[in-house]
Coordinates of C-alpha atoms in Angstrom, one line a residue:
Chain J
R1 CA -16.3 18.0 2.7
K2 CA -16.1 15.5 -0.1
E3 CA -18.2 16.3 -3.2
V4 CA -19.9 12.9 -3.2
E5 CA -20.2 11.0 0.1
Q6 CA -21.2 7.4 0.8
D7 CA -21.2 5.2 3.8
P8 CA -18.4 2.7 3.0
G9 CA -20.2 -0.1 4.9
P10 CA -19.8 -3.1 4.7
F11 CA -23.5 -3.8 4.9
N12 CA -24.0 -7.5 5.7
V13 CA -27.6 -8.6 5.0
P14 CA -29.3 -12.0 4.8
E15 CA -30.5 -13.2 1.5
G16 CA -34.0 -11.9 0.7
A17 CA -33.5 -8.7 2.7
T18 CA -34.2 -5.2 1.5
V19 CA -31.2 -2.8 1.7
A20 CA -31.0 0.9 1.0
F21 CA -27.9 3.0 0.3
N22 CA -27.8 6.8 0.4
C23 CA -25.3 9.1 -1.2
T24 CA -25.1 12.9 -0.6
Y25 CA -23.6 15.5 -3.0
S26 CA -22.4 19.0 -2.4
N27 CA -22.9 20.8 -5.7
S28 CA -26.5 21.8 -6.2
A29 CA -25.8 22.5 -9.9
S30 CA -25.1 18.8 -10.5
Q31 CA -27.1 17.5 -13.4
S32 CA -26.9 13.7 -13.8
F33 CA -26.5 10.9 -11.3
F34 CA -25.8 7.2 -11.7
W35 CA -25.3 4.1 -9.7
Y36 CA -22.5 1.7 -10.7
R37 CA -21.8 -1.7 -9.4
Q38 CA -18.2 -2.9 -9.0
D39 CA -17.1 -6.5 -8.3
C40 CA -13.8 -7.1 -6.6
R41 CA -10.9 -6.2 -8.9
K42 CA -13.2 -5.5 -11.8
E43 CA -14.3 -2.3 -13.6
P44 CA -17.4 -0.4 -12.5
K45 CA -20.5 -1.4 -14.5
L46 CA -23.5 1.0 -15.0
L47 CA -26.4 -0.2 -12.8
M48 CA -28.8 2.6 -13.5
S49 CA -29.3 6.3 -14.1
V50 CA -31.1 8.2 -11.4
Y51 CA -34.0 10.6 -12.2
S52 CA -35.9 13.0 -10.0
S53 CA -39.1 11.0 -10.7
G54 CA -37.5 7.9 -9.5
N55 CA -36.8 4.9 -11.6
E56 CA -37.1 1.1 -11.1
D57 CA -35.4 -1.8 -12.8
G58 CA -36.5 -5.1 -11.5
R59 CA -35.5 -5.4 -7.8
F60 CA -33.6 -2.0 -8.0
T61 CA -35.1 1.4 -7.4
A62 CA -33.2 4.6 -7.6
Q63 CA -34.3 8.0 -6.4
L64 CA -33.0 11.6 -6.6
N65 CA -33.9 14.2 -4.0
R66 CA -32.6 17.6 -5.3
A67 CA -33.9 19.6 -2.3
S68 CA -31.8 17.5 0.2
Q69 CA -29.1 16.7 -2.3
Y70 CA -29.0 13.0 -2.0
I71 CA -29.6 10.0 -4.2
S72 CA -30.6 6.6 -3.0
L73 CA -30.6 3.0 -4.2
L74 CA -33.0 0.4 -2.9
I75 CA -32.4 -3.3 -3.5
R76 CA -35.3 -5.7 -2.7
D77 CA -35.1 -9.4 -2.2
S78 CA -31.3 -9.4 -2.1
K79 CA -29.5 -12.2 -3.8
L80 CA -26.0 -13.6 -3.1
S81 CA -25.0 -12.3 -6.5
D82 CA -25.8 -8.8 -5.4
S83 CA -22.6 -8.8 -3.2
A84 CA -20.4 -6.1 -4.6
T85 CA -19.4 -2.4 -4.1
Y86 CA -22.0 0.1 -5.2
L87 CA -20.7 3.5 -6.4
C88 CA -22.8 6.6 -6.7
A89 CA -21.6 9.2 -9.2
G90 CA -22.7 12.7 -10.2
S91 CA -21.8 15.0 -13.1
L92 CA -20.7 17.7 -10.7
G93 CA -18.6 19.4 -13.3
G94 CA -21.2 19.3 -16.0
G95 CA -21.4 17.1 -19.1
N96 CA -20.4 13.5 -18.4
K97 CA -17.4 14.1 -16.2
L98 CA -18.4 12.1 -13.2
T99 CA -17.4 12.4 -9.6
F100 CA -17.6 9.2 -7.7
G101 CA -18.2 8.4 -4.1
T102 CA -15.9 5.9 -2.3
G103 CA -18.4 3.1 -2.7
T104 CA -20.6 1.1 -0.3
Q105 CA -19.7 -2.5 0.1
L106 CA -22.7 -5.0 0.3
K107 CA -22.3 -8.6 1.4
V108 CA -25.4 -10.8 1.1
E109 CA -25.2 -13.9 3.2
L110 CA -27.2 -17.2 3.4
Chain G
E1 CA -21.3 -3.8 -30.5
T2 CA -17.7 -3.7 -29.4
G3 CA -17.1 -2.6 -25.8
V4 CA -14.3 -0.6 -24.3
T5 CA -11.0 -2.4 -24.3
Q6 CA -7.8 -1.5 -22.5
S7 CA -4.2 -2.7 -22.7
P8 CA -2.2 -3.9 -21.0
T9 CA -4.3 -5.5 -18.2
H10 CA -1.4 -5.5 -15.7
L11 CA 1.9 -3.5 -15.6
I12 CA 4.8 -3.3 -13.2
K13 CA 7.1 -0.3 -13.5
T14 CA 9.9 1.2 -11.4
R15 CA 9.7 4.7 -9.8
G16 CA 10.8 7.4 -12.3
Q17 CA 9.9 5.4 -15.4
Q18 CA 7.3 6.4 -17.9
V19 CA 4.2 4.4 -18.9
T20 CA 1.6 4.5 -21.7
L21 CA -1.8 2.9 -21.3
R22 CA -4.2 2.4 -24.2
C23 CA -7.9 2.4 -24.7
S24 CA -10.3 1.6 -27.6
S25 CA -13.6 3.2 -27.1
Q26 CA -17.0 1.5 -27.6
S27 CA -18.3 1.6 -31.1
G28 CA -20.3 4.8 -31.7
H29 CA -18.8 6.7 -28.8
N30 CA -16.8 9.9 -29.4
T31 CA -15.6 10.8 -25.9
V32 CA -13.0 9.1 -23.7
S33 CA -12.4 9.7 -20.0
W34 CA -9.6 8.4 -17.8
Y35 CA -10.0 7.6 -14.1
Q36 CA -7.5 6.5 -11.4
Q37 CA -8.9 4.2 -8.7
A38 CA -6.7 3.6 -5.7
L39 CA -7.4 0.6 -3.4
G40 CA -10.5 1.3 -1.3
Q41 CA -11.4 4.5 -3.1
G42 CA -13.8 5.5 -5.9
P43 CA -12.5 6.4 -9.3
Q44 CA -10.9 9.8 -9.6
F45 CA -11.3 11.8 -12.8
I46 CA -8.0 12.5 -14.5
F47 CA -9.2 14.0 -17.8
Q48 CA -11.5 13.7 -20.8
Y49 CA -10.9 13.8 -24.5
Y50 CA -13.5 14.9 -27.1
R51 CA -12.7 15.5 -30.8
E52 CA -9.0 14.9 -30.1
E53 CA -8.8 17.7 -27.5
E54 CA -8.7 17.7 -23.8
N55 CA -12.2 18.6 -22.5
G56 CA -11.7 18.9 -18.8
R57 CA -9.1 17.8 -16.3
G58 CA -9.2 16.7 -12.7
N59 CA -6.7 17.5 -10.0
F60 CA -3.7 15.6 -11.5
P61 CA -0.2 17.0 -12.2
P62 CA 1.0 17.7 -15.7
R63 CA 3.0 14.5 -15.8
F64 CA -0.3 12.9 -16.5
S65 CA -1.1 13.5 -20.2
G66 CA -3.2 12.0 -22.9
L67 CA -4.1 11.8 -26.5
Q68 CA -7.2 11.0 -28.5
F69 CA -6.9 9.7 -32.1
P70 CA -9.3 10.2 -35.0
N71 CA -10.8 6.8 -34.4
Y72 CA -11.6 7.9 -30.9
S73 CA -9.1 5.6 -29.2
S74 CA -6.9 7.1 -26.6
E75 CA -3.7 6.9 -24.6
L76 CA -2.8 7.9 -21.1
N77 CA 0.8 8.7 -20.5
V78 CA 2.4 9.1 -17.0
N79 CA 5.9 10.4 -16.7
A80 CA 8.2 10.2 -13.7
L81 CA 6.2 7.5 -12.0
E82 CA 5.8 7.7 -8.2
L83 CA 4.8 4.9 -5.8
D84 CA 1.4 6.6 -5.2
D85 CA 0.6 6.2 -8.9
S86 CA 0.0 2.5 -8.2
A87 CA -3.7 2.1 -9.0
L88 CA -6.3 0.7 -11.4
Y89 CA -6.5 3.0 -14.4
L90 CA -9.9 3.0 -16.0
C91 CA -10.9 4.3 -19.4
A92 CA -14.5 5.1 -20.0
S93 CA -16.2 5.9 -23.3
S94 CA -19.4 7.9 -23.9
T95 CA -21.2 10.1 -26.4
T96 CA -21.1 13.8 -26.1
G97 CA -23.9 15.6 -27.9
S98 CA -25.5 19.0 -28.1
S99 CA -28.3 18.0 -25.9
Y100 CA -27.4 14.7 -24.4
N101 CA -24.4 13.1 -22.8
S102 CA -24.5 9.3 -22.4
P103 CA -23.5 7.5 -19.2
L104 CA -19.9 6.2 -19.0
H105 CA -19.1 2.7 -19.9
F106 CA -15.8 1.5 -18.5
G107 CA -13.1 -0.8 -19.9
N108 CA -11.7 -3.6 -17.7
G109 CA -8.8 -1.4 -16.6
T110 CA -5.1 -1.5 -16.4
R111 CA -3.6 -2.4 -13.0
L112 CA -0.4 -0.4 -12.6
T113 CA 2.1 -1.3 -9.9
V114 CA 5.0 1.1 -9.3
T115 CA 7.9 -0.3 -7.2

């Protein structure tokens, strides 16, 4: 079993839709979690950190469920510019050594 | 604030050769991590450097080695290149503290092609 698992997609959604991604992790001792966005042939860029209490940044909401060992990302009112690959990552080895999932591809269409 | 910069952006090498990739960390960051990202995969942790010493290593053979310099910049060296080493190599800088570790911020990567 992979340490961090994501559905690779692609998720094809119409503009304005709400889309949710989940990511599961295997190490219950994991401390910190993040969502990164990666555009084609570019570097990953930090989208948001994920906290147990949930956190929101504009149209984006991230949630951590430690009991079920998954994190989620909700995107409301999708824009064409949201089309990208979304990577979840956890500090499974402690500190800030991150383990990434394979990424979920999102395509927002007119 | 200066971000993470990597050089070169692209590189083509032949199997068996050696390569050195360079990274300048973001201003104020003391830790550098290197990742390998193959096509269609997430980044895989190679190793991390903190205070000029290796501070954790992923599942990569010894022919992958690194250095961190006093100004926190770093190098990744790969010896005896193999075709499977073709990938995007990402450097990420962060801050390691006694009670807080900052998220990783990535450079724009070096795309290595081994033929």
